[in-house]
C-alpha cells in the first residue's frame, strides 16, 4: 500500500491526471477515491502515510475476551450469547460483536427432523439419483406433486419471528400477546396437488374418515387424479407423485395407478422419509397456512372457506418456483450422501 501511494504522488508531481494515474498503475475504477485522497493528503500535510487515526482502542472486545469466547464455542458450540455475556460480565451486544465480526460466526437454530437410519440414507441416495435422471429426461413441468396436511382452527404461531414491539410486556394487550391453545382443536385434513402449470382443487377429508386405500381412491384418485390430463395439461401427459403413506403404497393403490395413470412414480422409486423433496411440504403448505391461519377461526366451515379462498390466491409463479427448486434439492441430498439438507 505504501509503495502504491508513493507511485501515485510521483505521477501527480509529473502532472498526470487522476484518470491517467489509474490507468498507468492499473488501479480499478472503484478505488478512484483512494487516488484522490492520497493526493489531497500529500498536498495538505506533505506526507504519504496515513494520518493518525482518532478513537480509543477497544476496552471490552479485547483479543483476550475474543480468545475466551472462541475457546468456549470450540468446547461446546451450543452456547447462548446472553449467558456468555453474563459469565464474562459484559454486554450481550459485545459478545454478539465478537462472534459475528471478530470470529466470523453466526448463530443457527437446531431443527427437528425425521430420523434417518443408515439404510434410509442409502435408499434416499439411490432413489434421488434415479429421480434426478428422471427430471433430466422428462420435463419437470409435467410432474404433479401431491400431499396431505391437517389444518386446525387455531392461529398459527411462529415463535421465532412473530414479535410485538412495545415499551413493556405488561402494556401489551393480552389478545395480542397470547395465542390460546386447547387440547384437540377442531381440524380438517386437506389433500392437494400442484405442478408448474396448475393446481388441483382442495379436497377435504370428511370428519371421522380414515384415509385408507379405498377412501384414497374414491375421494382423490378417481375424481381428481384420473382427470388431470384434461383439467391441468390440456389432454397432454403428466407424471403423478405421492409420498410413502400406507394408503399410497398399498398394492390396491399401486394396481389402480398402473391401470389408470399412464405415468406415475412408483413406491420403489420415491425417496423414503423425504418431505424435504416434496414442494407441497417444503414450500406450499407453509405458505397456505401462513395465509389462512393468521387468525383463529370460529368453526370448521370458516376454516374451509378461507382455505379455498387463499388457495386460489397463491400466484402460479410461486408454485412454479417451488417445483423448479426440486432438482437442486435432489442434488443436495446426493451431495450429502442421502442425509439431511434442511
mmCIF file of C-alpha atoms in Angstrom:
data_model
loop_
_atom_site.group_PDB
_atom_site.id
_atom_site.type_symbol
_atom_site.label_atom_id
_atom_site.label_comp_id
_atom_site.label_asym_id
_atom_site.label_seq_id
_atom_site.Cartn_x
_atom_site.Cartn_y
_atom_site.Cartn_z
ATOM 1 C CA UNK A 1 0.000 0.000 0.000
ATOM 2 C CA UNK A 2 2.847 2.407 0.903
ATOM 3 C CA UNK A 3 4.683 1.924 -2.407
ATOM 4 C CA UNK A 4 1.404 2.423 -4.245
ATOM 5 C CA UNK A 5 0.881 5.772 -2.547
ATOM 6 C CA UNK A 6 4.454 6.811 -3.377
ATOM 7 C CA UNK A 7 3.912 5.946 -7.036
ATOM 8 C CA UNK A 8 0.692 7.991 -7.098
ATOM 9 C CA UNK A 9 2.480 11.051 -5.648
ATOM 10 C CA UNK A 10 5.361 10.785 -8.136
ATOM 11 C CA UNK A 11 2.987 10.626 -11.078
ATOM 12 C CA UNK A 12 0.953 13.534 -9.699
ATOM 13 C CA UNK A 13 4.157 15.592 -9.371
ATOM 14 C CA UNK A 14 4.848 14.864 -13.039
ATOM 15 C CA UNK A 15 1.499 16.380 -13.975
ATOM 16 C CA UNK A 16 -0.524 13.215 -14.536
ATOM 17 C CA UNK A 17 -4.271 13.419 -14.024
ATOM 18 C CA UNK A 18 -6.123 11.062 -11.696
ATOM 19 C CA UNK A 19 -7.571 9.216 -14.688
ATOM 20 C CA UNK A 20 -4.089 8.741 -16.144
ATOM 21 C CA UNK A 21 -2.743 7.562 -12.772
ATOM 22 C CA UNK A 22 -5.498 4.949 -12.516
ATOM 23 C CA UNK A 23 -4.616 3.619 -15.944
ATOM 24 C CA UNK A 24 -0.837 3.705 -15.519
ATOM 25 C CA UNK A 25 -0.902 1.918 -12.142
ATOM 26 C CA UNK A 26 -3.719 -0.451 -13.191
ATOM 27 C CA UNK A 27 -5.858 0.657 -10.253
ATOM 28 C CA UNK A 28 -9.566 -0.359 -10.542
ATOM 29 C CA UNK A 29 -12.064 2.428 -11.085
ATOM 30 C CA UNK A 30 -13.815 1.623 -7.805
ATOM 31 C CA UNK A 31 -10.624 2.768 -5.996
ATOM 32 C CA UNK A 32 -10.698 6.232 -7.571
ATOM 33 C CA UNK A 33 -11.231 7.802 -4.131
ATOM 34 C CA UNK A 34 -8.013 6.193 -2.896
ATOM 35 C CA UNK A 35 -6.034 8.115 -5.525
ATOM 36 C CA UNK A 36 -7.884 11.360 -4.789
ATOM 37 C CA UNK A 37 -7.360 11.089 -1.014
ATOM 38 C CA UNK A 38 -3.700 10.161 -1.363
ATOM 39 C CA UNK A 39 -3.015 13.263 -3.472
ATOM 40 C CA UNK A 40 -5.087 15.528 -1.185
ATOM 41 C CA UNK A 41 -3.324 14.236 1.952
ATOM 42 C CA UNK A 42 0.087 14.924 0.371
ATOM 43 C CA UNK A 43 -0.945 18.435 -0.620
ATOM 44 C CA UNK A 44 -2.234 19.163 2.905
ATOM 45 C CA UNK A 45 0.462 17.524 5.025
ATOM 46 C CA UNK A 46 3.374 16.736 2.713
ATOM 47 C CA UNK A 47 3.159 13.152 3.965
ATOM 48 C CA UNK A 48 2.469 9.927 2.069
ATOM 49 C CA UNK A 49 1.471 7.731 5.018
ATOM 50 C CA UNK A 50 -1.969 7.624 6.656
ATOM 51 C CA UNK A 51 -2.972 10.228 9.200
ATOM 52 C CA UNK A 52 -3.003 9.122 12.807
ATOM 53 C CA UNK A 53 -6.436 7.723 13.380
ATOM 54 C CA UNK A 54 -8.685 9.029 16.129
ATOM 55 C CA UNK A 55 -10.536 6.894 18.656
ATOM 56 C CA UNK A 56 -9.504 4.716 21.552
ATOM 57 C CA UNK A 57 -8.597 1.032 21.362
ATOM 58 C CA UNK A 58 -11.350 -1.442 22.284
ATOM 59 C CA UNK A 59 -11.672 -1.876 26.038
ATOM 60 C CA UNK A 60 -14.270 -4.680 26.064
ATOM 61 C CA UNK A 61 -13.944 -6.724 22.857
ATOM 62 C CA UNK A 62 -10.257 -7.264 23.503
ATOM 63 C CA UNK A 63 -8.159 -10.067 21.988
ATOM 64 C CA UNK A 64 -8.198 -11.777 25.399
ATOM 65 C CA UNK A 65 -12.016 -11.825 25.511
ATOM 66 C CA UNK A 66 -12.157 -12.948 21.890
ATOM 67 C CA UNK A 67 -9.922 -15.887 22.787
ATOM 68 C CA UNK A 68 -12.150 -16.827 25.751
ATOM 69 C CA UNK A 69 -15.285 -16.746 23.595
ATOM 70 C CA UNK A 70 -13.580 -18.755 20.844
ATOM 71 C CA UNK A 71 -12.495 -21.426 23.320
ATOM 72 C CA UNK A 72 -15.960 -21.658 24.893
ATOM 73 C CA UNK A 73 -17.530 -22.164 21.464
ATOM 74 C CA UNK A 74 -14.861 -24.674 20.455
ATOM 75 C CA UNK A 75 -15.560 -26.816 23.516
ATOM 76 C CA UNK A 76 -19.322 -26.641 23.073
ATOM 77 C CA UNK A 77 -20.916 -24.770 20.124
ATOM 78 C CA UNK A 78 -24.369 -24.997 21.770
ATOM 79 C CA UNK A 79 -23.914 -21.680 23.505
ATOM 80 C CA UNK A 80 -26.228 -18.855 24.472
ATOM 81 C CA UNK A 81 -24.639 -15.489 23.775
ATOM 82 C CA UNK A 82 -26.765 -13.968 26.510
ATOM 83 C CA UNK A 83 -25.407 -16.448 29.077
ATOM 84 C CA UNK A 84 -21.828 -15.980 27.888
ATOM 85 C CA UNK A 85 -22.262 -12.229 28.345
ATOM 86 C CA UNK A 86 -23.443 -12.821 31.925
ATOM 87 C CA UNK A 87 -20.489 -15.112 32.642
ATOM 88 C CA UNK A 88 -17.944 -12.609 31.304
ATOM 89 C CA UNK A 89 -19.793 -9.637 32.866
ATOM 90 C CA UNK A 90 -20.026 -7.755 29.584
ATOM 91 C CA UNK A 91 -22.967 -6.642 27.462
ATOM 92 C CA UNK A 92 -24.720 -9.102 25.166
ATOM 93 C CA UNK A 93 -24.036 -6.794 22.218
ATOM 94 C CA UNK A 94 -20.273 -7.093 22.886
ATOM 95 C CA UNK A 95 -20.434 -10.888 22.754
ATOM 96 C CA UNK A 96 -22.526 -10.753 19.605
ATOM 97 C CA UNK A 97 -20.000 -8.397 18.018
ATOM 98 C CA UNK A 98 -17.136 -10.758 18.865
ATOM 99 C CA UNK A 99 -18.983 -13.759 17.434
ATOM 100 C CA UNK A 100 -20.106 -12.019 14.259
ATOM 101 C CA UNK A 101 -17.312 -9.542 13.476
ATOM 102 C CA UNK A 102 -14.178 -10.940 15.090
ATOM 103 C CA UNK A 103 -14.847 -14.682 14.804
ATOM 104 C CA UNK A 104 -16.930 -14.571 11.616
ATOM 105 C CA UNK A 105 -19.589 -16.891 13.048
ATOM 106 C CA UNK A 106 -23.386 -16.954 13.120
ATOM 107 C CA UNK A 107 -25.991 -18.465 15.404
ATOM 108 C CA UNK A 108 -28.118 -21.230 13.849
ATOM 109 C CA UNK A 109 -31.306 -22.775 15.220
ATOM 110 C CA UNK A 110 -31.380 -26.510 15.818
ATOM 111 C CA UNK A 111 -34.077 -28.313 13.843
ATOM 112 C CA UNK A 112 -36.372 -31.245 14.439
ATOM 113 C CA UNK A 113 -36.123 -33.717 11.549
ATOM 114 C CA UNK A 114 -37.053 -37.269 10.654
ATOM 115 C CA UNK A 115 -34.697 -39.908 11.989
ATOM 116 C CA UNK A 116 -32.718 -41.302 9.071
ATOM 117 C CA UNK A 117 -31.000 -44.639 9.603
ATOM 118 C CA UNK A 118 -28.036 -45.700 7.506
ATOM 119 C CA UNK A 119 -30.332 -47.911 5.406
ATOM 120 C CA UNK A 120 -32.708 -44.986 4.803
ATOM 121 C CA UNK A 121 -29.797 -42.751 3.795
ATOM 122 C CA UNK A 122 -28.689 -45.351 1.247
ATOM 123 C CA UNK A 123 -32.231 -45.571 -0.196
ATOM 124 C CA UNK A 124 -32.550 -41.798 -0.339
ATOM 125 C CA UNK A 125 -29.235 -41.548 -2.168
ATOM 126 C CA UNK A 126 -30.042 -44.276 -4.689
ATOM 127 C CA UNK A 127 -33.571 -43.073 -5.387
ATOM 128 C CA UNK A 128 -32.514 -39.438 -5.628
ATOM 129 C CA UNK A 129 -30.079 -40.393 -8.358
ATOM 130 C CA UNK A 130 -32.954 -42.079 -10.180
ATOM 131 C CA UNK A 131 -35.212 -39.050 -9.719
ATOM 132 C CA UNK A 132 -32.516 -36.707 -10.980
ATOM 133 C CA UNK A 133 -32.200 -38.798 -14.151
ATOM 134 C CA UNK A 134 -35.996 -38.683 -14.490
ATOM 135 C CA UNK A 135 -36.012 -34.887 -14.265
ATOM 136 C CA UNK A 136 -33.249 -34.629 -16.838
ATOM 137 C CA UNK A 137 -35.050 -36.929 -19.256
ATOM 138 C CA UNK A 138 -38.559 -35.597 -18.605
ATOM 139 C CA UNK A 139 -39.945 -32.095 -18.364
ATOM 140 C CA UNK A 140 -40.332 -31.279 -14.662
ATOM 141 C CA UNK A 141 -43.351 -29.147 -15.569
ATOM 142 C CA UNK A 142 -45.267 -32.365 -16.252
ATOM 143 C CA UNK A 143 -44.938 -33.711 -12.691
ATOM 144 C CA UNK A 144 -47.884 -33.311 -10.302
ATOM 145 C CA UNK A 145 -46.748 -33.275 -6.665
ATOM 146 C CA UNK A 146 -49.362 -34.162 -4.062
ATOM 147 C CA UNK A 147 -49.726 -34.326 -0.306
ATOM 148 C CA UNK A 148 -51.976 -34.051 2.727
ATOM 149 C CA UNK A 149 -51.918 -31.698 5.699
ATOM 150 C CA UNK A 150 -54.048 -31.211 8.806
ATOM 151 C CA UNK A 151 -55.216 -27.646 9.447
ATOM 152 C CA UNK A 152 -56.744 -26.568 12.769
ATOM 153 C CA UNK A 153 -58.981 -23.622 13.613
ATOM 154 C CA UNK A 154 -56.239 -22.199 15.856
ATOM 155 C CA UNK A 155 -53.984 -19.311 14.891
ATOM 156 C CA UNK A 156 -50.605 -20.421 13.563
ATOM 157 C CA UNK A 157 -47.677 -19.161 15.637
ATOM 158 C CA UNK A 158 -44.045 -18.785 14.621
ATOM 159 C CA UNK A 159 -42.330 -18.153 17.999
ATOM 160 C CA UNK A 160 -39.062 -17.253 16.300
ATOM 161 C CA UNK A 161 -40.346 -14.420 14.117
ATOM 162 C CA UNK A 162 -43.757 -13.418 15.499
ATOM 163 C CA UNK A 163 -42.784 -10.440 17.673
ATOM 164 C CA UNK A 164 -44.525 -7.422 19.245
ATOM 165 C CA UNK A 165 -42.780 -4.070 19.681
ATOM 166 C CA UNK A 166 -43.696 -2.335 22.936
ATOM 167 C CA UNK A 167 -42.127 -0.416 25.830
ATOM 168 C CA UNK A 168 -43.084 -3.098 28.359
ATOM 169 C CA UNK A 169 -44.503 -6.603 28.167
ATOM 170 C CA UNK A 170 -47.123 -5.665 30.756
ATOM 171 C CA UNK A 171 -48.599 -2.958 28.496
ATOM 172 C CA UNK A 172 -49.337 -5.326 25.595
ATOM 173 C CA UNK A 173 -52.988 -6.203 25.021
ATOM 174 C CA UNK A 174 -53.479 -9.841 26.165
ATOM 175 C CA UNK A 175 -55.444 -10.611 22.985
ATOM 176 C CA UNK A 176 -52.355 -9.643 21.020
ATOM 177 C CA UNK A 177 -49.752 -11.037 23.414
ATOM 178 C CA UNK A 178 -51.105 -14.564 23.810
ATOM 179 C CA UNK A 179 -52.084 -17.222 21.268
ATOM 180 C CA UNK A 180 -54.567 -19.563 23.011
ATOM 181 C CA UNK A 181 -54.212 -23.330 22.641
ATOM 182 C CA UNK A 182 -56.694 -26.075 23.524
ATOM 183 C CA UNK A 183 -56.436 -29.857 23.599
ATOM 184 C CA UNK A 184 -57.649 -31.481 20.403
ATOM 185 C CA UNK A 185 -58.742 -28.366 18.464
ATOM 186 C CA UNK A 186 -61.189 -28.794 15.606
ATOM 187 C CA UNK A 187 -59.284 -29.741 12.472
ATOM 188 C CA UNK A 188 -59.628 -30.896 8.899
ATOM 189 C CA UNK A 189 -57.333 -32.953 6.677
ATOM 190 C CA UNK A 190 -56.713 -31.433 3.260
ATOM 191 C CA UNK A 191 -55.316 -33.036 0.101
ATOM 192 C CA UNK A 192 -53.995 -31.046 -2.850
ATOM 193 C CA UNK A 193 -51.646 -31.314 -5.803
ATOM 194 C CA UNK A 194 -49.609 -28.797 -7.776
ATOM 195 C CA UNK A 195 -47.471 -28.630 -10.878
ATOM 196 C CA UNK A 196 -45.508 -25.866 -12.539
ATOM 197 C CA UNK A 197 -48.545 -25.124 -14.722
ATOM 198 C CA UNK A 198 -51.526 -25.588 -12.413
ATOM 199 C CA UNK A 199 -53.108 -26.841 -9.218
ATOM 200 C CA UNK A 200 -55.871 -29.215 -8.173
ATOM 201 C CA UNK A 201 -58.833 -28.118 -6.075
ATOM 202 C CA UNK A 202 -58.511 -28.709 -2.352
ATOM 203 C CA UNK A 203 -60.071 -31.969 -1.176
ATOM 204 C CA UNK A 204 -61.361 -32.039 2.405
ATOM 205 C CA UNK A 205 -61.421 -35.443 4.060
ATOM 206 C CA UNK A 206 -64.749 -35.827 5.942
ATOM 207 C CA UNK A 207 -64.512 -35.834 9.735
ATOM 208 C CA UNK A 208 -64.054 -39.294 11.168
ATOM 209 C CA UNK A 209 -62.986 -40.805 7.838
ATOM 210 C CA UNK A 210 -59.655 -42.612 7.854
ATOM 211 C CA UNK A 211 -57.582 -42.426 4.701
ATOM 212 C CA UNK A 212 -57.084 -45.997 3.525
ATOM 213 C CA UNK A 213 -56.740 -47.432 0.033
ATOM 214 C CA UNK A 214 -60.483 -47.312 -0.612
ATOM 215 C CA UNK A 215 -61.143 -43.760 0.597
ATOM 216 C CA UNK A 216 -57.981 -42.535 -1.146
ATOM 217 C CA UNK A 217 -59.226 -43.988 -4.412
ATOM 218 C CA UNK A 218 -62.827 -42.782 -4.010
ATOM 219 C CA UNK A 219 -62.078 -39.259 -2.707
ATOM 220 C CA UNK A 220 -58.934 -38.369 -4.635
ATOM 221 C CA UNK A 221 -57.710 -40.745 -7.333
ATOM 222 C CA UNK A 222 -60.960 -41.332 -9.232
ATOM 223 C CA UNK A 223 -62.441 -37.796 -9.198
ATOM 224 C CA UNK A 224 -59.222 -35.733 -9.335
ATOM 225 C CA UNK A 225 -56.038 -37.547 -10.369
ATOM 226 C CA UNK A 226 -57.627 -39.615 -13.118
ATOM 227 C CA UNK A 227 -58.741 -36.439 -14.924
ATOM 228 C CA UNK A 228 -55.566 -34.362 -14.536
ATOM 229 C CA UNK A 229 -54.599 -34.851 -18.176
ATOM 230 C CA UNK A 230 -57.697 -32.863 -19.173
ATOM 231 C CA UNK A 231 -58.045 -30.480 -16.227
ATOM 232 C CA UNK A 232 -54.392 -29.400 -15.932
ATOM 233 C CA UNK A 233 -52.488 -30.421 -19.076
ATOM 234 C CA UNK A 234 -54.968 -29.879 -21.952
ATOM 235 C CA UNK A 235 -55.005 -33.555 -22.857
ATOM 236 C CA UNK A 236 -51.237 -33.973 -22.551
ATOM 237 C CA UNK A 237 -49.295 -36.480 -20.482
ATOM 238 C CA UNK A 238 -48.216 -35.998 -16.870
ATOM 239 C CA UNK A 239 -46.356 -37.787 -14.068
ATOM 240 C CA UNK A 240 -48.075 -38.297 -10.710
ATOM 241 C CA UNK A 241 -46.079 -38.137 -7.464
ATOM 242 C CA UNK A 242 -47.184 -39.156 -3.963
ATOM 243 C CA UNK A 243 -45.333 -39.859 -0.730
ATOM 244 C CA UNK A 244 -44.909 -43.154 1.095
ATOM 245 C CA UNK A 245 -48.099 -43.107 3.199
ATOM 246 C CA UNK A 246 -49.647 -46.611 3.585
ATOM 247 C CA UNK A 247 -52.733 -45.681 1.561
ATOM 248 C CA UNK A 248 -50.450 -44.550 -1.281
ATOM 249 C CA UNK A 249 -48.126 -47.538 -1.354
ATOM 250 C CA UNK A 250 -50.650 -50.343 -0.844
ATOM 251 C CA UNK A 251 -50.944 -52.970 -3.565
ATOM 252 C CA UNK A 252 -54.536 -51.881 -4.210
ATOM 253 C CA UNK A 253 -53.481 -48.269 -4.882
ATOM 254 C CA UNK A 254 -50.435 -49.216 -6.934
ATOM 255 C CA UNK A 255 -52.541 -51.553 -9.087
ATOM 256 C CA UNK A 256 -55.164 -48.838 -9.639
ATOM 257 C CA UNK A 257 -52.457 -46.367 -10.682
ATOM 258 C CA UNK A 258 -50.936 -48.853 -13.114
ATOM 259 C CA UNK A 259 -54.357 -49.328 -14.733
ATOM 260 C CA UNK A 260 -55.457 -45.684 -14.832
ATOM 261 C CA UNK A 261 -52.424 -43.358 -14.800
ATOM 262 C CA UNK A 262 -50.001 -43.800 -17.725
ATOM 263 C CA UNK A 263 -47.014 -42.478 -15.758
ATOM 264 C CA UNK A 264 -46.527 -42.248 -12.002
ATOM 265 C CA UNK A 265 -43.628 -42.501 -9.552
ATOM 266 C CA UNK A 266 -43.877 -45.982 -8.068
ATOM 267 C CA UNK A 267 -43.360 -46.682 -4.376
ATOM 268 C CA UNK A 268 -39.917 -48.205 -5.012
ATOM 269 C CA UNK A 269 -38.805 -45.033 -6.828
ATOM 270 C CA UNK A 270 -39.646 -42.166 -4.438
ATOM 271 C CA UNK A 271 -37.067 -41.482 -1.660
ATOM 272 C CA UNK A 272 -38.394 -42.533 1.781
ATOM 273 C CA UNK A 273 -38.882 -40.041 4.639
ATOM 274 C CA UNK A 274 -38.412 -37.120 2.270
ATOM 275 C CA UNK A 275 -40.751 -34.193 2.934
ATOM 276 C CA UNK A 276 -37.699 -32.083 2.064
ATOM 277 C CA UNK A 277 -38.134 -33.251 -1.543
ATOM 278 C CA UNK A 278 -41.864 -32.590 -1.956
ATOM 279 C CA UNK A 279 -42.728 -28.983 -2.949
ATOM 280 C CA UNK A 280 -46.006 -29.326 -1.067
ATOM 281 C CA UNK A 281 -44.135 -29.994 2.181
ATOM 282 C CA UNK A 282 -41.087 -27.750 1.861
ATOM 283 C CA UNK A 283 -42.969 -24.752 0.487
ATOM 284 C CA UNK A 284 -46.646 -24.732 -0.435
ATOM 285 C CA UNK A 285 -48.345 -25.935 2.769
ATOM 286 C CA UNK A 286 -46.476 -23.390 4.904
ATOM 287 C CA UNK A 287 -47.434 -20.584 2.513
ATOM 288 C CA UNK A 288 -51.094 -21.601 2.684
ATOM 289 C CA UNK A 289 -51.023 -21.954 6.476
ATOM 290 C CA UNK A 290 -49.500 -18.503 6.957
ATOM 291 C CA UNK A 291 -52.282 -17.005 4.853
ATOM 292 C CA UNK A 292 -55.169 -18.993 6.311
ATOM 293 C CA UNK A 293 -54.216 -19.224 9.972
ATOM 294 C CA UNK A 294 -53.017 -15.670 10.581
ATOM 295 C CA UNK A 295 -56.100 -15.516 12.837
ATOM 296 C CA UNK A 296 -58.075 -18.216 14.576
ATOM 297 C CA UNK A 297 -61.369 -19.449 13.142
ATOM 298 C CA UNK A 298 -64.631 -19.993 14.976
ATOM 299 C CA UNK A 299 -65.688 -23.055 13.017
ATOM 300 C CA UNK A 300 -64.520 -25.669 10.525
ATOM 301 C CA UNK A 301 -66.750 -24.099 7.856
ATOM 302 C CA UNK A 302 -64.940 -20.772 8.328
ATOM 303 C CA UNK A 303 -61.582 -22.551 8.055
ATOM 304 C CA UNK A 304 -62.617 -24.353 4.866
ATOM 305 C CA UNK A 305 -63.868 -21.145 3.235
ATOM 306 C CA UNK A 306 -60.595 -19.391 3.989
ATOM 307 C CA UNK A 307 -58.567 -22.355 2.731
ATOM 308 C CA UNK A 308 -60.406 -22.371 -0.606
ATOM 309 C CA UNK A 309 -60.113 -18.591 -0.921
ATOM 310 C CA UNK A 310 -56.383 -18.376 -0.172
ATOM 311 C CA UNK A 311 -55.546 -21.486 -2.209
ATOM 312 C CA UNK A 312 -56.736 -19.782 -5.365
ATOM 313 C CA UNK A 313 -54.873 -16.573 -4.473
ATOM 314 C CA UNK A 314 -51.408 -18.155 -4.352
ATOM 315 C CA UNK A 315 -49.704 -16.947 -7.574
ATOM 316 C CA UNK A 316 -48.831 -19.688 -10.060
ATOM 317 C CA UNK A 317 -45.323 -18.214 -10.238
ATOM 318 C CA UNK A 318 -44.871 -19.174 -6.569
ATOM 319 C CA UNK A 319 -45.941 -22.763 -7.234
ATOM 320 C CA UNK A 320 -43.699 -22.973 -10.294
ATOM 321 C CA UNK A 321 -40.715 -21.693 -8.303
ATOM 322 C CA UNK A 322 -41.334 -24.354 -5.630
ATOM 323 C CA UNK A 323 -41.365 -27.081 -8.283
ATOM 324 C CA UNK A 324 -38.289 -25.777 -10.080
ATOM 325 C CA UNK A 325 -36.339 -25.800 -6.791
ATOM 326 C CA UNK A 326 -36.613 -29.603 -6.606
ATOM 327 C CA UNK A 327 -33.679 -30.639 -8.851
ATOM 328 C CA UNK A 328 -31.334 -28.507 -6.769
ATOM 329 C CA UNK A 329 -32.623 -30.122 -3.585
ATOM 330 C CA UNK A 330 -32.167 -33.597 -5.025
ATOM 331 C CA UNK A 331 -28.593 -32.694 -5.976
ATOM 332 C CA UNK A 332 -28.016 -31.523 -2.389
ATOM 333 C CA UNK A 333 -29.236 -34.859 -0.994
ATOM 334 C CA UNK A 334 -26.898 -36.692 -3.377
ATOM 335 C CA UNK A 335 -24.019 -34.431 -2.335
ATOM 336 C CA UNK A 336 -24.783 -35.193 1.352
ATOM 337 C CA UNK A 337 -24.906 -38.966 0.676
ATOM 338 C CA UNK A 338 -28.637 -39.163 1.391
ATOM 339 C CA UNK A 339 -28.516 -37.065 4.573
ATOM 340 C CA UNK A 340 -30.467 -34.026 5.707
ATOM 341 C CA UNK A 341 -30.486 -30.881 3.629
ATOM 342 C CA UNK A 342 -32.514 -28.656 5.996
#
